[in-house]
mmCIF file of C-alpha atoms and ligand atoms in Angstrom:
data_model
loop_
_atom_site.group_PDB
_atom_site.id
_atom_site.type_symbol
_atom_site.label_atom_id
_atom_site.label_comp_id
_atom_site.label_asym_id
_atom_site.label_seq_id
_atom_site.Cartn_x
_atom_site.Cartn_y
_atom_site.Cartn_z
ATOM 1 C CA UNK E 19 -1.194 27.977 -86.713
ATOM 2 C CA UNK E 20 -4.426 29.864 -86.033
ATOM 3 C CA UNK E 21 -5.301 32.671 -84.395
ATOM 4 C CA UNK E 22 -8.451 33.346 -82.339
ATOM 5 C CA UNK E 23 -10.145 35.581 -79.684
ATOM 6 C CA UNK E 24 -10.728 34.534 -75.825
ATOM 7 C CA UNK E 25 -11.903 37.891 -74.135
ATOM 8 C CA UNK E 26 -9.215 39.914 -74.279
ATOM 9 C CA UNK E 27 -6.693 37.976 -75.238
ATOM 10 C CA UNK E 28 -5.083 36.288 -78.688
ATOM 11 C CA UNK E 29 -5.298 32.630 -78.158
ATOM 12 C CA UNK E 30 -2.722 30.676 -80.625
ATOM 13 C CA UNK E 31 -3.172 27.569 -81.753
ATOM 14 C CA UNK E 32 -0.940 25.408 -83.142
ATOM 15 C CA UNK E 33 -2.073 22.561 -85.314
ATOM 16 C CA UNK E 34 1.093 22.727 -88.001
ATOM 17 C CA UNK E 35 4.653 21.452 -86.866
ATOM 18 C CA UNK E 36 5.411 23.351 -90.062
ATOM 19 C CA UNK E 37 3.833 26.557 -89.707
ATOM 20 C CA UNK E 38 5.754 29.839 -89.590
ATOM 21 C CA UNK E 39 6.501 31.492 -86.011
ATOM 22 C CA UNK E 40 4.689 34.601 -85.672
ATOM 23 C CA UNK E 41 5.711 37.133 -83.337
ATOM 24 C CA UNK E 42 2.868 37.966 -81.008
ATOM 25 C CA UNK E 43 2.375 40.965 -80.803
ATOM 26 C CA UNK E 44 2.016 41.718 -77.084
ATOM 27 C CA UNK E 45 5.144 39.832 -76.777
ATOM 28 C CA UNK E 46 7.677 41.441 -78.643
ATOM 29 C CA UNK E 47 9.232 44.319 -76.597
ATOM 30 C CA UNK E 48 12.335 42.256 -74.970
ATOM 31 C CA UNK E 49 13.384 44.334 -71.139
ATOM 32 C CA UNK E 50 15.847 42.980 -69.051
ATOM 33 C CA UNK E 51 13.442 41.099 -67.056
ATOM 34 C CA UNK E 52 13.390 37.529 -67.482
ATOM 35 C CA UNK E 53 11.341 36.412 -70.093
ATOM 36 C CA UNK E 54 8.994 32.911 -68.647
ATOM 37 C CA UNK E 55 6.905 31.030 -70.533
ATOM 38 C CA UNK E 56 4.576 28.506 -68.206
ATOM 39 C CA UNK E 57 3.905 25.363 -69.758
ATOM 40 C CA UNK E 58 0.840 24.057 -67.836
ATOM 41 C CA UNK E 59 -1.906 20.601 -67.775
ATOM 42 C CA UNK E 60 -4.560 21.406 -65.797
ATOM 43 C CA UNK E 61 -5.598 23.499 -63.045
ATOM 44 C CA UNK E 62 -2.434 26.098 -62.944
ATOM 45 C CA UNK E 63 -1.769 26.717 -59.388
ATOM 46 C CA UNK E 64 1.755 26.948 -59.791
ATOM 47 C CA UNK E 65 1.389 29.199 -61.970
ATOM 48 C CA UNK E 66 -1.219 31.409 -60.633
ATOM 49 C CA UNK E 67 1.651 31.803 -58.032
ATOM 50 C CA UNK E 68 4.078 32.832 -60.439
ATOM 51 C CA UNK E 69 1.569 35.452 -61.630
ATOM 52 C CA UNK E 70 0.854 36.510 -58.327
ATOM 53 C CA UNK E 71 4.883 36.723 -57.873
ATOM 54 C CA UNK E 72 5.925 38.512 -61.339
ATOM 55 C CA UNK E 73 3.493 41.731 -60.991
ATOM 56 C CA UNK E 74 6.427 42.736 -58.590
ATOM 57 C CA UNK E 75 9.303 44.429 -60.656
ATOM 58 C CA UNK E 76 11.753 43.834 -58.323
ATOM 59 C CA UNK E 77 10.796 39.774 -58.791
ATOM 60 C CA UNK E 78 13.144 39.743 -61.739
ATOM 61 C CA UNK E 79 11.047 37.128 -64.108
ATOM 62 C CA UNK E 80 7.761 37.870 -65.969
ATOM 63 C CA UNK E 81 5.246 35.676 -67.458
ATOM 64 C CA UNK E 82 5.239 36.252 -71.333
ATOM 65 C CA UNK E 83 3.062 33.294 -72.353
ATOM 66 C CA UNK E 84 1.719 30.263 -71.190
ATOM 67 C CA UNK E 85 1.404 26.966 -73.295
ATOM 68 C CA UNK E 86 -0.726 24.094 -72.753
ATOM 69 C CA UNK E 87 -1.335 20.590 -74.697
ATOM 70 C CA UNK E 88 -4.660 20.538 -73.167
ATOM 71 C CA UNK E 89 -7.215 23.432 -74.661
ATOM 72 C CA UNK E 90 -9.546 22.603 -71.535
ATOM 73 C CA UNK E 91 -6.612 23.166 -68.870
ATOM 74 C CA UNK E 92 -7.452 25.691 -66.058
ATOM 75 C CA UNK E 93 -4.567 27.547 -66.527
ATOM 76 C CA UNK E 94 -5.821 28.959 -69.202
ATOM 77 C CA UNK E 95 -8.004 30.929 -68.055
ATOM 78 C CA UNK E 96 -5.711 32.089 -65.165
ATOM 79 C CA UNK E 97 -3.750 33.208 -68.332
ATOM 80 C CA UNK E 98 -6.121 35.034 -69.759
ATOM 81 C CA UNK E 99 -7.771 36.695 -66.467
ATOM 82 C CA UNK E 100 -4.372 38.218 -65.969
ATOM 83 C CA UNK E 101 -3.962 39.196 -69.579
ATOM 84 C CA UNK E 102 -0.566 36.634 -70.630
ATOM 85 C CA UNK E 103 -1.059 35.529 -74.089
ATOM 86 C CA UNK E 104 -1.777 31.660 -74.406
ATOM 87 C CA UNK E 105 -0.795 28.573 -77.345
ATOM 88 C CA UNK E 106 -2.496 25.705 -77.306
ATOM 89 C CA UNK E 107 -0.448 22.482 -78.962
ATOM 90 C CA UNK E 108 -2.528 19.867 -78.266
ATOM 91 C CA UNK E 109 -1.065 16.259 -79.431
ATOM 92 C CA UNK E 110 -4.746 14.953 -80.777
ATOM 93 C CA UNK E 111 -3.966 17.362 -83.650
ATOM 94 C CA UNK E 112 -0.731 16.124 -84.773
ATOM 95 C CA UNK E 113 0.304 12.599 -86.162
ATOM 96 C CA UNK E 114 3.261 11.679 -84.364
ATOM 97 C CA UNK E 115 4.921 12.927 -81.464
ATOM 98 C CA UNK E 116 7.693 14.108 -82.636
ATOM 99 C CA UNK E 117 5.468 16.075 -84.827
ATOM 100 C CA UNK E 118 3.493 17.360 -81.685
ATOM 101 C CA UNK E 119 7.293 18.493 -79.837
ATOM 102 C CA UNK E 120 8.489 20.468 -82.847
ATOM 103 C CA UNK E 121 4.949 22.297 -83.031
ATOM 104 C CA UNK E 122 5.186 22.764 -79.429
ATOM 105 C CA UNK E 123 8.712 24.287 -79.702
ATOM 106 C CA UNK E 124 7.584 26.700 -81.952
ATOM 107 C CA UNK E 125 4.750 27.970 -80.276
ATOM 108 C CA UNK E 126 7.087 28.348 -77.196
ATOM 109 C CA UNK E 127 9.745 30.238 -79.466
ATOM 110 C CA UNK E 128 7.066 32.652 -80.154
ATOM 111 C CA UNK E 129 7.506 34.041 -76.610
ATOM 112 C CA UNK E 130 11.452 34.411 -76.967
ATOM 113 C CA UNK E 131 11.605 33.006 -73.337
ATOM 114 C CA UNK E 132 15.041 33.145 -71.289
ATOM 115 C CA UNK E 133 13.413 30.417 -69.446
ATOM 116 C CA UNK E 134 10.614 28.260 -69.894
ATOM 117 C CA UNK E 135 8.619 26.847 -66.401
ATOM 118 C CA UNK E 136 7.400 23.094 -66.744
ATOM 119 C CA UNK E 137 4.303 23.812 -64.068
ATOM 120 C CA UNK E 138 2.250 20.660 -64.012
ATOM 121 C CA UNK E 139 2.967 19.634 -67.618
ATOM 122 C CA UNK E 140 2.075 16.141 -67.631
ATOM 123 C CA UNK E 141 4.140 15.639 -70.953
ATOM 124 C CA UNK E 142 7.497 14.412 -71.590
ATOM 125 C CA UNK E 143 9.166 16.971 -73.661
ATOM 126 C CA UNK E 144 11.271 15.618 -77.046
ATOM 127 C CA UNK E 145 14.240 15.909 -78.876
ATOM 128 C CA UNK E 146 13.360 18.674 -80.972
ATOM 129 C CA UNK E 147 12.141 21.095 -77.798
ATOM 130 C CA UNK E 148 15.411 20.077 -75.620
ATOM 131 C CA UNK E 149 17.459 21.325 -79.226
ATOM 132 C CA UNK E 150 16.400 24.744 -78.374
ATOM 133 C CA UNK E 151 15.427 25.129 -75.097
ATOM 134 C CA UNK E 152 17.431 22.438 -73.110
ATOM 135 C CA UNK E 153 19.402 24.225 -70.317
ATOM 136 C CA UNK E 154 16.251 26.915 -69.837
ATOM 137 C CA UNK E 155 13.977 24.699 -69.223
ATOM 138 C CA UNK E 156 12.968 23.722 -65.556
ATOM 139 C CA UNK E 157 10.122 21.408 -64.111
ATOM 140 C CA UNK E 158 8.319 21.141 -60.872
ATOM 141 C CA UNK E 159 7.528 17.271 -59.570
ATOM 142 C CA UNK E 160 5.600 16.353 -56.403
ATOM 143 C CA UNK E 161 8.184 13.832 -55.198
ATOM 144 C CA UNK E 162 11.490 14.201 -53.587
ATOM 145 C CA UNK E 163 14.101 12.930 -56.478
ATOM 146 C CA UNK E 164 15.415 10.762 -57.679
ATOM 147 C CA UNK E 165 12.539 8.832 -55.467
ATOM 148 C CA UNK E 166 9.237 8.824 -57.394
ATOM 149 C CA UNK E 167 9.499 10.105 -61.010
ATOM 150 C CA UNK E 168 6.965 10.030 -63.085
ATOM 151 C CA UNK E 169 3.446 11.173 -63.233
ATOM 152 C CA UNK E 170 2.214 9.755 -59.775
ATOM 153 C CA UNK E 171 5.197 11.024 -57.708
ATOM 154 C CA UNK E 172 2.325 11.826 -55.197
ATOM 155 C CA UNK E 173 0.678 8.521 -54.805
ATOM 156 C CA UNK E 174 4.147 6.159 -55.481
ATOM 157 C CA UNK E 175 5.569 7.891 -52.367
ATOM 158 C CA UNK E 176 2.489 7.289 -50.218
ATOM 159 C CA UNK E 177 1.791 3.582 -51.327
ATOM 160 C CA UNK E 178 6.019 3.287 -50.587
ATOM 161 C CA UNK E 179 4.683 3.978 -46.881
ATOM 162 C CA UNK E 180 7.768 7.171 -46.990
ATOM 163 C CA UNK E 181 7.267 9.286 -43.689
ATOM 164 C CA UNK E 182 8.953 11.927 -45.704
ATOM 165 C CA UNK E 183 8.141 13.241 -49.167
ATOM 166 C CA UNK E 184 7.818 16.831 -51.181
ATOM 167 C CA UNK E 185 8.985 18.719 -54.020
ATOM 168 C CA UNK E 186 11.935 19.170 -56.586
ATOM 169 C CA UNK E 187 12.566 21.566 -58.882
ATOM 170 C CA UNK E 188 14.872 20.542 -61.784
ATOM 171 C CA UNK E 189 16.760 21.378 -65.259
ATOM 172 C CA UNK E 190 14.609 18.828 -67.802
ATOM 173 C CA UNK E 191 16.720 16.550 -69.751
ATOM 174 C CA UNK E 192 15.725 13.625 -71.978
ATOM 175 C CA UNK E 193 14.595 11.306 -69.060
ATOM 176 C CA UNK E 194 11.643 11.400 -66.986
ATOM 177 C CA UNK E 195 12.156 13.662 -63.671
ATOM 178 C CA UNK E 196 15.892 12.929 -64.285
ATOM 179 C CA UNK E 197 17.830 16.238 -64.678
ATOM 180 C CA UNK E 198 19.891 18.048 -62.615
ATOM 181 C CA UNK E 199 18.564 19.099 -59.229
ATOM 182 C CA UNK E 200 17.718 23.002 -58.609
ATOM 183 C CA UNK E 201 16.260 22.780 -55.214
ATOM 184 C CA UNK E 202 13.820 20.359 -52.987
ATOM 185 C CA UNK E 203 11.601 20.852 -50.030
ATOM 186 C CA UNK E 204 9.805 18.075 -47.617
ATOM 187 C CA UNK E 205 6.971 17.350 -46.893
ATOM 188 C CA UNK E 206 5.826 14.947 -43.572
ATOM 189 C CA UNK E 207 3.814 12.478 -44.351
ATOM 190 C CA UNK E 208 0.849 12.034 -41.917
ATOM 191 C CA UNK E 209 -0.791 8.910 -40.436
ATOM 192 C CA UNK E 210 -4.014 9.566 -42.055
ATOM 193 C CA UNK E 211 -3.105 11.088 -45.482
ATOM 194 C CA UNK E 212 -4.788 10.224 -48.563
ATOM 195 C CA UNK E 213 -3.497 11.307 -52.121
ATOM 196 C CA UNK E 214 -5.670 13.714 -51.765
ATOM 197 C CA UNK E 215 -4.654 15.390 -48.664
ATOM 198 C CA UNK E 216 -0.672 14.936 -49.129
ATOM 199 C CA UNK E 217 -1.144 16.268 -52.198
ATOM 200 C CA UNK E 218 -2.562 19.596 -51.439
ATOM 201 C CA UNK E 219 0.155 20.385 -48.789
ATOM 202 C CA UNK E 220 2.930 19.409 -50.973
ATOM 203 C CA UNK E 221 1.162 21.497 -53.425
ATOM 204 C CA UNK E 222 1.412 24.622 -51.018
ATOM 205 C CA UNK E 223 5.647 24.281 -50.251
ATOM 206 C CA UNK E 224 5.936 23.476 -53.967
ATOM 207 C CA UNK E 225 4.530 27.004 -55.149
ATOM 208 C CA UNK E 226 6.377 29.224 -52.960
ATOM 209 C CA UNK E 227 9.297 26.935 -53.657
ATOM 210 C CA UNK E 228 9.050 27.311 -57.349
ATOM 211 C CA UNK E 229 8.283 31.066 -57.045
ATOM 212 C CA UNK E 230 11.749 31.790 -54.796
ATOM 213 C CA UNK E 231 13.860 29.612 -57.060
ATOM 214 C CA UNK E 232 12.773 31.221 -60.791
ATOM 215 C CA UNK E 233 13.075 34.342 -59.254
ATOM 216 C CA UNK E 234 17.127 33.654 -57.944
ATOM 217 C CA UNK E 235 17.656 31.952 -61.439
ATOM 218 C CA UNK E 236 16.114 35.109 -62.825
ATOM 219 C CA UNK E 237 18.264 37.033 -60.805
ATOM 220 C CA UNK E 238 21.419 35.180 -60.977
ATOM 221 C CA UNK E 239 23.332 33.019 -63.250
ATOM 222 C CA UNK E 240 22.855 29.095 -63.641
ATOM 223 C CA UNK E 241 25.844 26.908 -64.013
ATOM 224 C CA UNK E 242 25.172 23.476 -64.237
ATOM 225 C CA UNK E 243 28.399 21.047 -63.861
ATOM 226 C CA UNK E 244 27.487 17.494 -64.204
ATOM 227 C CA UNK E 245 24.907 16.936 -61.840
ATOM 228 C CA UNK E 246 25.246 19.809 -59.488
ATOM 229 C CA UNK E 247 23.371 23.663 -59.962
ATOM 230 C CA UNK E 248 24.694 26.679 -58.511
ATOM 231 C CA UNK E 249 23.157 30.320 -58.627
ATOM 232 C CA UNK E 250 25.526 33.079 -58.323
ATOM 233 C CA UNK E 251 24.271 36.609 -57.985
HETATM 234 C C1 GRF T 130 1.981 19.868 -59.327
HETATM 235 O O1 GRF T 130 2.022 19.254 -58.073
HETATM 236 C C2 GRF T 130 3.069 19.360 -60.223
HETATM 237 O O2 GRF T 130 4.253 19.073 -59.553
HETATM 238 C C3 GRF T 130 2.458 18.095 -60.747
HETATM 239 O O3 GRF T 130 1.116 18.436 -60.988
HETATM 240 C C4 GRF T 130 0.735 19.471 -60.099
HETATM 241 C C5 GRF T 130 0.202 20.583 -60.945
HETATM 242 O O4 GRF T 130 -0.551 21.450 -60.211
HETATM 243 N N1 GRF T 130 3.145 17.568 -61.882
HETATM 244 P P1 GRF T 130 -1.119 22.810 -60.841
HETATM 245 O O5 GRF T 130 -1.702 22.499 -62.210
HETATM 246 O O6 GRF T 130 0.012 23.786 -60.900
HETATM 247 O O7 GRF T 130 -2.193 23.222 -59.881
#
């Protein structure tokens, strides 16, 4: 694990499935707020929403670190402009895979999250990261599931010729866009929609969907019972 400077921020990264976990040290205070960390791909709208959404106390759910396998994502820098310490684990660095989801397990541990926000991770998370954080761990997919899985939930829906489509948010468990359901929104498909265009207003419901939904998990209290989720407050 290495350590370097991004403006104001301690970037880690994380090239050693081995390496000891270091506590960060803007991380370490622990408040009854929820503790999030964002794992994110690319461009990080999602969760420049949830950043948007956490600077209010009464949201219940903070940011603590955001981790990315790709050291160009956008959501980097979102991270850093708003001061939330970043990891990059990024999979060209590591032999195997399984190598890669231990390392990136660690560098999430580093955060001590209560729950950890799959935001446009285009990665399918392992064994060894569901050991510790299955249960806490939610994703956000452009589809409505089980329709769609997978990382084209956008375009398989529109090539399907579906008049309806949209967003679920979901527990991760060892399949692909498989886990339990948490909540979904639609999305009408229009006559002249590209991937393009459907994309960008599923994009819109999906934010403020995941924003409302990590803040009542935050909130509340998750019970999962087979295949069905229920927050109590
Ligand atoms: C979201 O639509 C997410 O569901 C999908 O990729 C998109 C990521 O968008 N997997 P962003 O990086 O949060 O802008």
């Amino acid at each position: 694990m290495r350590s370097d400077r991004r403006g104001p921020v301690r970037i880690l990264t994380v090239t050693d499935a081995n390496a000891p976990i270091m506590d960060h040290p803007s991380t370490t205070a622990r408040t009854d707020t929820h503790r999030i960390v964002v794992l994110v791909s690319g461009t990080g709208s999602n969760l420049a929403a949830l950043l948007t959404a956490h600077l209010a106390a009464e949201y219940g759910a903070r940011v603590v670190g955001v981790v990315t396998d790709n050291p160009n994502a956008g959501g980097l820098n979102l991270a850093q402009d708003a001061g939330i310490p970043t990891a990059v684990v990024n999979p060209r660095d590591f032999d195997t895979r399984g190598e890669w989801d231990a390392a990136l397990a660690r560098a999430v541990a580093v955060f001590d999250p209560n729950l950890v926000v799959s935001a446009g991770f285009m990665r399918i998370l392992g064994a060894d990261f569901l050991a510790i954080f299955g249960g806490r761990t939610i994703n956000t997919h452009p589809a409505l599931l089980p329709s769609f899985p997978g990382a084209h939930g956008v375009r398989d829906a529109l090539a399907h010729g579906v008049r309806v489509t949209g967003c679920t948010l979901h527990l991760v468990d060892a399949g692909v866009d498989t886990g339990p359901i948490i909540a979904q929104a639609a999305v009408v498909v229009e006559p002249n929609d590209d991937e393009e265009t459907l994309q960008e207003r599923i994009k819109t419901v999906e934010r403020e969907l995941l924003v409302d939904w990590v803040g009542r998990i935050a909130r509340g209290t998750l019970t999962v019972t087979g295949r069905h989720v229920r927050i109590d407050f």
